[in-house]
PDB file of C-alpha atoms and ligand atoms in Angstrom:
ATOM      1  CA  LEU A 857     -21.521 -23.793 -14.226  1.00 65.00           C
ATOM      2  CA  ALA A 858     -24.205 -26.437 -14.804  1.00 67.00           C
ATOM      3  CA  PRO A 859     -26.971 -27.137 -12.269  1.00 67.00           C
ATOM      4  CA  GLU A 860     -25.524 -30.649 -11.601  1.00 67.00           C
ATOM      5  CA  GLN A 861     -22.117 -29.147 -10.849  1.00 69.00           C
ATOM      6  CA  LEU A 862     -23.681 -26.781  -8.384  1.00 71.00           C
ATOM      7  CA  GLN A 863     -25.541 -29.615  -6.676  1.00 66.00           C
ATOM      8  CA  ALA A 864     -22.253 -31.492  -6.357  1.00 66.00           C
ATOM      9  CA  ALA A 865     -20.347 -28.474  -5.010  1.00 66.00           C
ATOM     10  CA  GLY A 866     -20.152 -28.022  -1.243  1.00 66.00           C
ATOM     11  CA  THR A 867     -22.953 -28.211   1.258  1.00 70.00           C
ATOM     12  CA  GLY A 868     -25.698 -26.032   2.679  1.00 81.00           C
ATOM     13  CA  PRO A 869     -27.818 -23.354   1.033  1.00 88.00           C
ATOM     14  CA  LEU A 870     -27.511 -22.692  -2.701  1.00 88.00           C
ATOM     15  CA  TYR A 871     -25.669 -19.380  -2.378  1.00 90.00           C
ATOM     16  CA  LEU A 872     -23.077 -21.112  -0.194  1.00 90.00           C
ATOM     17  CA  LYS A 873     -22.623 -23.866  -2.755  1.00 89.00           C
ATOM     18  CA  LEU A 874     -22.135 -21.276  -5.466  1.00 91.00           C
ATOM     19  CA  ARG A 875     -19.659 -19.403  -3.291  1.00 91.00           C
ATOM     20  CA  GLN A 876     -17.740 -22.640  -2.716  1.00 88.00           C
ATOM     21  CA  ALA A 877     -17.818 -23.455  -6.438  1.00 88.00           C
ATOM     22  CA  ILE A 878     -16.391 -20.022  -7.321  1.00 90.00           C
ATOM     23  CA  GLU A 879     -13.762 -20.347  -4.592  1.00 87.00           C
ATOM     24  CA  ALA A 880     -12.824 -23.775  -5.927  1.00 86.00           C
ATOM     25  CA  ALA A 881     -12.513 -22.315  -9.442  1.00 87.00           C
ATOM     26  CA  ILE A 882     -10.160 -19.618  -8.105  1.00 85.00           C
ATOM     27  CA  ASN A 883      -8.103 -22.020  -5.987  1.00 82.00           C
ATOM     28  CA  GLY A 884      -7.951 -24.558  -8.801  1.00 83.00           C
ATOM     29  CA  GLY A 885      -6.692 -21.901 -11.216  1.00 83.00           C
ATOM     30  CA  ARG A 886      -9.707 -22.071 -13.585  1.00 87.00           C
ATOM     31  CA  LEU A 887     -10.416 -18.468 -12.622  1.00 88.00           C
ATOM     32  CA  LYS A 888      -7.163 -16.545 -12.528  1.00 86.00           C
ATOM     33  CA  HIS A 889      -6.329 -13.336 -10.738  1.00 84.00           C
ATOM     34  CA  GLY A 890      -7.568 -10.431 -12.814  1.00 86.00           C
ATOM     35  CA  ASP A 891     -10.150 -12.572 -14.652  1.00 91.00           C
ATOM     36  CA  ALA A 892     -13.648 -11.164 -14.949  1.00 92.00           C
ATOM     37  CA  LEU A 893     -16.516 -13.152 -13.504  1.00 92.00           C
ATOM     38  CA  PRO A 894     -19.312 -13.761 -16.019  1.00 92.00           C
ATOM     39  CA  PRO A 895     -22.245 -11.373 -15.543  1.00 92.00           C
ATOM     40  CA  GLU A 896     -24.506 -12.382 -12.637  1.00 92.00           C
ATOM     41  CA  ARG A 897     -27.431 -12.962 -15.003  1.00 93.00           C
ATOM     42  CA  GLU A 898     -25.355 -15.443 -17.013  1.00 92.00           C
ATOM     43  CA  ILE A 899     -24.273 -17.357 -13.922  1.00 91.00           C
ATOM     44  CA  ALA A 900     -27.878 -17.475 -12.709  1.00 91.00           C
ATOM     45  CA  ASP A 901     -29.145 -18.753 -16.076  1.00 91.00           C
ATOM     46  CA  SER A 902     -26.462 -21.399 -16.520  1.00 89.00           C
ATOM     47  CA  ALA A 903     -26.748 -22.714 -12.964  1.00 86.00           C
ATOM     48  CA  GLY A 904     -30.539 -22.527 -12.952  1.00 88.00           C
ATOM     49  CA  ILE A 905     -30.695 -20.361  -9.842  1.00 90.00           C
ATOM     50  CA  SER A 906     -32.003 -16.888  -9.085  1.00 93.00           C
ATOM     51  CA  ARG A 907     -29.972 -13.728  -9.501  1.00 94.00           C
ATOM     52  CA  VAL A 908     -30.550 -12.948  -5.837  1.00 95.00           C
ATOM     53  CA  THR A 909     -28.690 -16.152  -4.942  1.00 93.00           C
ATOM     54  CA  VAL A 910     -25.823 -15.269  -7.278  1.00 94.00           C
ATOM     55  CA  ARG A 911     -25.652 -11.774  -5.856  1.00 95.00           C
ATOM     56  CA  LYS A 912     -25.460 -13.119  -2.298  1.00 94.00           C
ATOM     57  CA  ALA A 913     -22.602 -15.498  -3.184  1.00 93.00           C
ATOM     58  CA  VAL A 914     -20.717 -12.733  -5.016  1.00 94.00           C
ATOM     59  CA  ASP A 915     -21.342 -10.264  -2.157  1.00 93.00           C
ATOM     60  CA  ASP A 916     -19.835 -12.805   0.244  1.00 91.00           C
ATOM     61  CA  LEU A 917     -16.735 -13.227  -1.908  1.00 91.00           C
ATOM     62  CA  VAL A 918     -16.346  -9.457  -2.299  1.00 89.00           C
ATOM     63  CA  GLU A 919     -16.619  -9.144   1.479  1.00 85.00           C
ATOM     64  CA  ALA A 920     -14.004 -11.884   1.892  1.00 82.00           C
ATOM     65  CA  GLY A 921     -11.669 -10.012  -0.461  1.00 80.00           C
ATOM     66  CA  LEU A 922     -11.569 -12.689  -3.191  1.00 85.00           C
ATOM     67  CA  LEU A 923     -13.547 -10.664  -5.710  1.00 90.00           C
ATOM     68  CA  VAL A 924     -13.764  -6.965  -6.411  1.00 88.00           C
ATOM     69  CA  ARG A 925     -16.559  -5.073  -8.132  1.00 90.00           C
ATOM     70  CA  ARG A 926     -15.397  -2.356 -10.474  1.00 86.00           C
ATOM     71  CA  HIS A 927     -18.034   0.158 -11.301  1.00 84.00           C
ATOM     72  CA  GLY A 928     -19.225  -0.195 -14.883  1.00 85.00           C
ATOM     73  CA  SER A 929     -16.794  -2.958 -15.839  1.00 86.00           C
ATOM     74  CA  GLY A 930     -17.773  -6.010 -13.794  1.00 91.00           C
ATOM     75  CA  THR A 931     -16.534  -8.271 -11.034  1.00 94.00           C
ATOM     76  CA  PHE A 932     -12.951  -9.502 -11.003  1.00 92.00           C
ATOM     77  CA  VAL A 933     -10.828 -12.045  -9.207  1.00 91.00           C
ATOM     78  CA  VAL A 934      -8.522 -10.222  -6.824  1.00 86.00           C
ATOM     79  CA  LYS A 935      -4.808 -10.758  -6.861  1.00 75.00           C
ATOM     80  CA  PRO A 936      -4.020 -11.834  -3.308  1.00 71.00           C
ATOM     81  CA  VAL A 937      -1.660  -9.434  -1.568  1.00 72.00           C
ATOM     82  CA  GLN A 938       0.406 -10.247   1.422  1.00 72.00           C
ATOM     83  CA  ARG A 939      -0.382  -7.632   4.023  1.00 77.00           C
ATOM     84  CA  VAL A 940       2.541  -6.052   5.799  1.00 80.00           C
ATOM     85  CA  GLU A 941       2.362  -4.900   9.409  1.00 80.00           C
ATOM     86  CA  GLN A 942       4.343  -1.966  10.663  1.00 80.00           C
ATOM     87  CA  SER A 943       4.719  -0.932  14.261  1.00 81.00           C
ATOM     88  CA  LEU A 944       3.559   2.596  14.928  1.00 83.00           C
ATOM     89  CA  SER A 945       5.968   3.192  17.767  1.00 84.00           C
ATOM     90  CA  LEU A 946       9.363   2.345  16.278  1.00 89.00           C
ATOM     91  CA  LEU A 947      11.364   4.767  14.159  1.00 92.00           C
ATOM     92  CA  THR A 948      12.468   2.312  11.507  1.00 92.00           C
ATOM     93  CA  SER A 949      13.177   2.557   7.805  1.00 94.00           C
ATOM     94  CA  PHE A 950      11.323   0.818   4.992  1.00 94.00           C
ATOM     95  CA  THR A 951      14.373  -1.376   4.345  1.00 94.00           C
ATOM     96  CA  GLU A 952      14.519  -2.437   8.007  1.00 92.00           C
ATOM     97  CA  ASP A 953      10.753  -3.045   8.171  1.00 89.00           C
ATOM     98  CA  MET A 954      10.862  -5.341   5.172  1.00 89.00           C
ATOM     99  CA  ALA A 955      14.020  -7.167   6.285  1.00 90.00           C
ATOM    100  CA  ARG A 956      12.348  -7.956   9.614  1.00 85.00           C
ATOM    101  CA  ARG A 957       9.617  -9.757   7.660  1.00 83.00           C
ATOM    102  CA  GLY A 958      12.003 -11.605   5.412  1.00 87.00           C
ATOM    103  CA  LEU A 959      11.023  -9.422   2.438  1.00 89.00           C
ATOM    104  CA  LYS A 960      13.497  -7.772   0.130  1.00 91.00           C
ATOM    105  CA  ALA A 961      13.107  -4.009  -0.151  1.00 93.00           C
ATOM    106  CA  SER A 962      13.859  -2.329  -3.430  1.00 94.00           C
ATOM    107  CA  SER A 963      13.029   1.025  -4.978  1.00 95.00           C
ATOM    108  CA  ARG A 964      12.286   2.532  -8.320  1.00 96.00           C
ATOM    109  CA  TRP A 965      13.627   6.057  -8.380  1.00 97.00           C
ATOM    110  CA  LEU A 966      11.310   8.753  -9.685  1.00 97.00           C
ATOM    111  CA  ASP A 967      13.387  11.755  -8.641  1.00 95.00           C
ATOM    112  CA  ARG A 968      16.698  12.095  -6.860  1.00 95.00           C
ATOM    113  CA  GLY A 969      18.189  15.545  -7.036  1.00 95.00           C
ATOM    114  CA  LEU A 970      18.737  18.978  -5.562  1.00 96.00           C
ATOM    115  CA  HIS A 971      15.990  21.547  -6.104  1.00 96.00           C
ATOM    116  CA  LEU A 972      14.884  24.958  -5.002  1.00 95.00           C
ATOM    117  CA  PRO A 973      12.619  24.319  -2.016  1.00 95.00           C
ATOM    118  CA  SER A 974       8.881  24.863  -2.207  1.00 94.00           C
ATOM    119  CA  PRO A 975       7.567  27.273   0.454  1.00 92.00           C
ATOM    120  CA  GLU A 976       6.305  24.240   2.410  1.00 93.00           C
ATOM    121  CA  GLU A 977       9.687  22.500   2.278  1.00 94.00           C
ATOM    122  CA  ALA A 978      11.487  25.705   3.272  1.00 93.00           C
ATOM    123  CA  MET A 979       9.195  26.035   6.287  1.00 92.00           C
ATOM    124  CA  MET A 980       9.247  22.377   7.352  1.00 92.00           C
ATOM    125  CA  LEU A 981      13.020  22.032   6.992  1.00 93.00           C
ATOM    126  CA  GLY A 982      13.851  25.482   8.359  1.00 88.00           C
ATOM    127  CA  LEU A 983      15.590  26.602   5.162  1.00 87.00           C
ATOM    128  CA  ALA A 984      15.540  30.308   5.825  1.00 78.00           C
ATOM    129  CA  GLY A 985      18.667  31.367   3.923  1.00 77.00           C
ATOM    130  CA  GLY A 986      17.653  30.018   0.509  1.00 77.00           C
ATOM    131  CA  GLY A 987      19.448  26.646   0.729  1.00 89.00           C
ATOM    132  CA  LEU A 988      18.625  23.803  -1.630  1.00 95.00           C
ATOM    133  CA  VAL A 989      16.519  20.788  -0.900  1.00 96.00           C
ATOM    134  CA  ALA A 990      17.330  17.158  -1.696  1.00 97.00           C
ATOM    135  CA  ARG A 991      14.263  15.362  -3.024  1.00 97.00           C
ATOM    136  CA  LEU A 992      14.109  11.593  -3.041  1.00 97.00           C
ATOM    137  CA  GLU A 993      11.036  10.262  -4.715  1.00 97.00           C
ATOM    138  CA  ARG A 994      10.714   6.500  -4.941  1.00 98.00           C
ATOM    139  CA  LEU A 995       8.329   3.673  -5.475  1.00 98.00           C
ATOM    140  CA  ARG A 996       9.003   1.298  -2.598  1.00 97.00           C
ATOM    141  CA  ILE A 997       8.751  -2.378  -3.416  1.00 95.00           C
ATOM    142  CA  ALA A 998       8.622  -5.444  -1.158  1.00 92.00           C
ATOM    143  CA  ASN A 999       9.805  -8.489  -3.081  1.00 90.00           C
ATOM    144  CA  ASP A1000       7.780  -7.803  -6.242  1.00 88.00           C
ATOM    145  CA  LEU A1001       4.876  -5.909  -4.732  1.00 91.00           C
ATOM    146  CA  PRO A1002       4.853  -2.103  -5.027  1.00 94.00           C
ATOM    147  CA  LEU A1003       3.745  -0.979  -1.542  1.00 94.00           C
ATOM    148  CA  ALA A1004       4.259   2.739  -1.286  1.00 96.00           C
ATOM    149  CA  LEU A1005       5.225   5.934  -3.013  1.00 98.00           C
ATOM    150  CA  GLU A1006       7.582   7.993  -0.934  1.00 98.00           C
ATOM    151  CA  ARG A1007       8.554  11.613  -1.411  1.00 97.00           C
ATOM    152  CA  ALA A1008      11.262  12.662   1.013  1.00 98.00           C
ATOM    153  CA  SER A1009      12.673  16.162   1.324  1.00 98.00           C
ATOM    154  CA  LEU A1010      15.875  16.875   3.226  1.00 97.00           C
ATOM    155  CA  SER A1011      18.012  19.932   3.567  1.00 95.00           C
ATOM    156  CA  ALA A1012      20.971  19.852   1.156  1.00 95.00           C
ATOM    157  CA  GLU A1013      23.193  20.497   4.181  1.00 93.00           C
ATOM    158  CA  VAL A1014      22.204  17.096   5.539  1.00 93.00           C
ATOM    159  CA  MET A1015      22.067  15.431   2.121  1.00 95.00           C
ATOM    160  CA  PRO A1016      24.416  17.269  -0.274  1.00 95.00           C
ATOM    161  CA  ASP A1017      24.537  14.442  -2.827  1.00 95.00           C
ATOM    162  CA  PRO A1018      21.177  12.625  -3.101  1.00 95.00           C
ATOM    163  CA  ASN A1019      22.552  10.547  -5.974  1.00 94.00           C
ATOM    164  CA  ALA A1020      24.830   8.839  -3.483  1.00 91.00           C
ATOM    165  CA  VAL A1021      21.776   7.223  -1.853  1.00 93.00           C
ATOM    166  CA  ALA A1022      21.665   3.882  -3.589  1.00 89.00           C
ATOM    167  CA  GLY A1023      19.521   1.827  -1.239  1.00 91.00           C
ATOM    168  CA  SER A1024      18.414   2.862   2.226  1.00 95.00           C
ATOM    169  CA  LEU A1025      18.060   6.557   3.022  1.00 97.00           C
ATOM    170  CA  TYR A1026      18.355   5.917   6.773  1.00 96.00           C
ATOM    171  CA  GLU A1027      21.544   3.922   6.232  1.00 95.00           C
ATOM    172  CA  ALA A1028      23.020   6.835   4.246  1.00 95.00           C
ATOM    173  CA  LEU A1029      21.950   9.248   7.000  1.00 96.00           C
ATOM    174  CA  ALA A1030      23.497   6.999   9.664  1.00 95.00           C
ATOM    175  CA  LEU A1031      26.807   7.025   7.755  1.00 94.00           C
ATOM    176  CA  SER A1032      26.888  10.826   7.730  1.00 94.00           C
ATOM    177  CA  GLY A1033      25.821  11.037  11.390  1.00 94.00           C
ATOM    178  CA  HIS A1034      22.293  12.258  10.597  1.00 95.00           C
ATOM    179  CA  ARG A1035      20.132   9.242  11.427  1.00 95.00           C
ATOM    180  CA  PRO A1036      16.934  10.646  12.966  1.00 96.00           C
ATOM    181  CA  VAL A1037      16.165   9.689  16.571  1.00 95.00           C
ATOM    182  CA  ARG A1038      12.575  10.916  16.831  1.00 95.00           C
ATOM    183  CA  ALA A1039       9.716  11.436  14.421  1.00 95.00           C
ATOM    184  CA  VAL A1040       6.153  12.646  14.342  1.00 95.00           C
ATOM    185  CA  GLN A1041       3.899  10.833  11.946  1.00 94.00           C
ATOM    186  CA  ARG A1042       0.407  11.637  10.755  1.00 95.00           C
ATOM    187  CA  ILE A1043      -1.698   9.051   8.942  1.00 95.00           C
ATOM    188  CA  SER A1044      -4.845   9.846   7.027  1.00 96.00           C
ATOM    189  CA  ALA A1045      -7.100   7.971   4.659  1.00 97.00           C
ATOM    190  CA  CYS A1046      -7.182   8.895   0.988  1.00 97.00           C
ATOM    191  CA  ASN A1047      -8.078   7.658  -2.464  1.00 98.00           C
ATOM    192  CA  ILE A1048      -5.167   6.886  -4.739  1.00 97.00           C
ATOM    193  CA  ARG A1049      -5.272   9.056  -7.856  1.00 96.00           C
ATOM    194  CA  GLY A1050      -4.561   8.171 -11.485  1.00 92.00           C
ATOM    195  CA  GLN A1051      -0.805   8.462 -11.922  1.00 95.00           C
ATOM    196  CA  ASP A1052      -0.032   7.241  -8.396  1.00 97.00           C
ATOM    197  CA  ALA A1053      -2.449   4.323  -8.840  1.00 97.00           C
ATOM    198  CA  ALA A1054      -0.671   3.267 -12.027  1.00 96.00           C
ATOM    199  CA  LEU A1055       2.694   3.281 -10.241  1.00 97.00           C
ATOM    200  CA  LEU A1056       1.319   1.298  -7.299  1.00 96.00           C
ATOM    201  CA  GLY A1057      -0.496  -1.167  -9.545  1.00 93.00           C
ATOM    202  CA  VAL A1058      -3.966  -0.413  -8.156  1.00 93.00           C
ATOM    203  CA  GLN A1059      -7.106   1.110  -9.637  1.00 92.00           C
ATOM    204  CA  ALA A1060      -7.589   4.883  -9.518  1.00 95.00           C
ATOM    205  CA  GLY A1061      -9.822   5.614  -6.539  1.00 95.00           C
ATOM    206  CA  ASP A1062      -8.640   2.632  -4.474  1.00 94.00           C
ATOM    207  CA  ALA A1063      -8.050   3.288  -0.795  1.00 95.00           C
ATOM    208  CA  GLY A1064      -4.663   4.533   0.362  1.00 97.00           C
ATOM    209  CA  LEU A1065      -2.981   5.705   3.524  1.00 96.00           C
ATOM    210  CA  SER A1066      -1.326   9.042   3.288  1.00 97.00           C
ATOM    211  CA  ILE A1067       1.517   9.404   5.782  1.00 96.00           C
ATOM    212  CA  GLU A1068       3.527  12.454   6.686  1.00 97.00           C
ATOM    213  CA  ARG A1069       6.671  11.914   8.712  1.00 96.00           C
ATOM    214  CA  ILE A1070       8.833  14.654  10.181  1.00 96.00           C
ATOM    215  CA  SER A1071      12.031  13.225  11.635  1.00 97.00           C
ATOM    216  CA  TYR A1072      14.385  14.974  14.025  1.00 96.00           C
ATOM    217  CA  LEU A1073      18.026  14.736  15.056  1.00 94.00           C
ATOM    218  CA  ALA A1074      18.848  14.605  18.782  1.00 91.00           C
ATOM    219  CA  SER A1075      19.599  18.347  18.521  1.00 93.00           C
ATOM    220  CA  GLY A1076      15.950  18.981  17.614  1.00 92.00           C
ATOM    221  CA  ARG A1077      16.745  19.867  14.013  1.00 93.00           C
ATOM    222  CA  VAL A1078      14.415  18.471  11.345  1.00 95.00           C
ATOM    223  CA  VAL A1079      16.186  15.920   9.117  1.00 96.00           C
ATOM    224  CA  GLU A1080      13.418  14.665   6.886  1.00 97.00           C
ATOM    225  CA  PHE A1081       9.977  15.735   5.755  1.00 97.00           C
ATOM    226  CA  THR A1082       8.431  12.791   3.952  1.00 97.00           C
ATOM    227  CA  ARG A1083       5.051  12.248   2.378  1.00 97.00           C
ATOM    228  CA  SER A1084       4.215   8.632   1.640  1.00 97.00           C
ATOM    229  CA  LEU A1085       1.287   6.978   0.012  1.00 97.00           C
ATOM    230  CA  TYR A1086       0.738   3.375   1.070  1.00 96.00           C
ATOM    231  CA  ARG A1087      -1.618   0.872  -0.511  1.00 95.00           C
ATOM    232  CA  ALA A1088      -4.354   0.338   2.061  1.00 93.00           C
ATOM    233  CA  ASP A1089      -4.903  -3.216   0.812  1.00 89.00           C
ATOM    234  CA  ALA A1090      -1.359  -4.224   1.680  1.00 88.00           C
ATOM    235  CA  TYR A1091      -0.438  -2.326   4.810  1.00 85.00           C
ATOM    236  CA  ASP A1092      -1.515  -2.481   8.456  1.00 85.00           C
ATOM    237  CA  PHE A1093      -0.187  -0.108  11.063  1.00 85.00           C
ATOM    238  CA  VAL A1094      -0.147  -1.662  14.491  1.00 85.00           C
ATOM    239  CA  ALA A1095       0.252   0.203  17.769  1.00 84.00           C
ATOM    240  CA  GLU A1096       0.542  -1.142  21.278  1.00 84.00           C
ATOM    241  CA  LEU A1097      -1.685   0.806  23.646  1.00 86.00           C
ATOM    242  CA  THR A1098      -1.010   1.312  27.339  1.00 87.00           C
ATOM    243  CA  LEU A1099      -3.040   3.044  30.028  1.00 90.00           C
ATOM    244  CA  PRO A1100      -2.391   6.768  30.393  1.00 89.00           C
ATOM    245  CA  GLN A1101      -0.010   7.531  33.289  1.00 82.00           C
TER     246      GLN A1101
HETATM  247  C1  16G B1129      10.017   4.770   5.923  1.00 52.17           C
HETATM  248  C2  16G B1129       9.561   6.156   6.339  1.00 52.17           C
HETATM  249  C3  16G B1129      10.206   7.243   5.545  1.00 52.17           C
HETATM  250  C4  16G B1129      11.708   7.051   5.469  1.00 52.17           C
HETATM  251  C5  16G B1129      12.026   5.687   4.927  1.00 52.17           C
HETATM  252  C6  16G B1129      13.502   5.406   4.848  1.00 52.17           C
HETATM  253  C7  16G B1129       7.178   5.663   6.856  1.00 52.17           C
HETATM  254  C8  16G B1129       5.790   6.059   6.704  1.00 52.17           C
HETATM  255  N1  16G B1129       8.129   6.356   6.229  1.00 52.17           N
HETATM  256  O1  16G B1129       9.412   4.378   4.751  1.00 52.17           O
HETATM  257  O2  16G B1129       9.907   8.471   6.175  1.00 52.17           O
HETATM  258  O3  16G B1129      12.282   8.023   4.641  1.00 52.17           O
HETATM  259  O4  16G B1129      11.424   4.706   5.761  1.00 52.17           O
HETATM  260  O5  16G B1129      13.633   4.114   4.267  1.00 52.17           O
HETATM  261  O6  16G B1129       7.446   4.730   7.542  1.00 52.17           O
HETATM  262  P1  16G B1129      14.985   3.544   3.683  1.00 52.17           P
HETATM  263  O7  16G B1129      16.041   3.743   4.732  1.00 52.17           O
HETATM  264  O8  16G B1129      14.703   2.121   3.419  1.00 52.17           O
HETATM  265  O9  16G B1129      15.310   4.320   2.448  1.00 52.17           O
END
């Protein structure tokens, strides 16, 4: 970036012009998603401005979500992600949520089989008599974007053949008369760890939403105990609030 280019770019204070020049480079494809920005000192030297000005422009773009600083490795152009909104009051499936937005849901299976239950699964699913547990572990994808990792556990009585679940779990449950009618969900913030980050296509340590859902049949029996890990950069949970009665 030469000083003349900077003078020609945008209006207002220098940092704003630099911000606009970087934005133009991203929008014009000269800086591509995943590209590293030159070091701030280099930008300052080539444009003939102070490092403080460069820092302010870069800070602004980080704040706006166009750039990301990665500790020790530099500043990078962020791949834009389409954020998905999910209602917090409707008991819907991933497939239904995506279809409602015109996105195609798909999954990459990580595990789909019958196992001996862990003590937690036995307790959550009420498996007192030593029954097996069906585990369905999938990477959930919307169009091409991996959005969540989902680890569902169901009693083998409800789900005797997990391999028969090709697409939607809730659709398979509906077919066998076990579609849940109520669920309790807990959402907490977390950092996405190494292996999970690789599967979700984010950096280790990036923000995630950890979600636990326990779903019930009308009879009160637990159908599903599911732990999900959603990318916090791609998911918004939205709830409608009303006054307490
Ligand atoms: C949602 C549920 C998950 C359920 C899945 C079924 C959350 C946090 N989790 O992802 O508990 O197992 O839908 O989706 O919403 P499917 O019918 O598309 O397989």
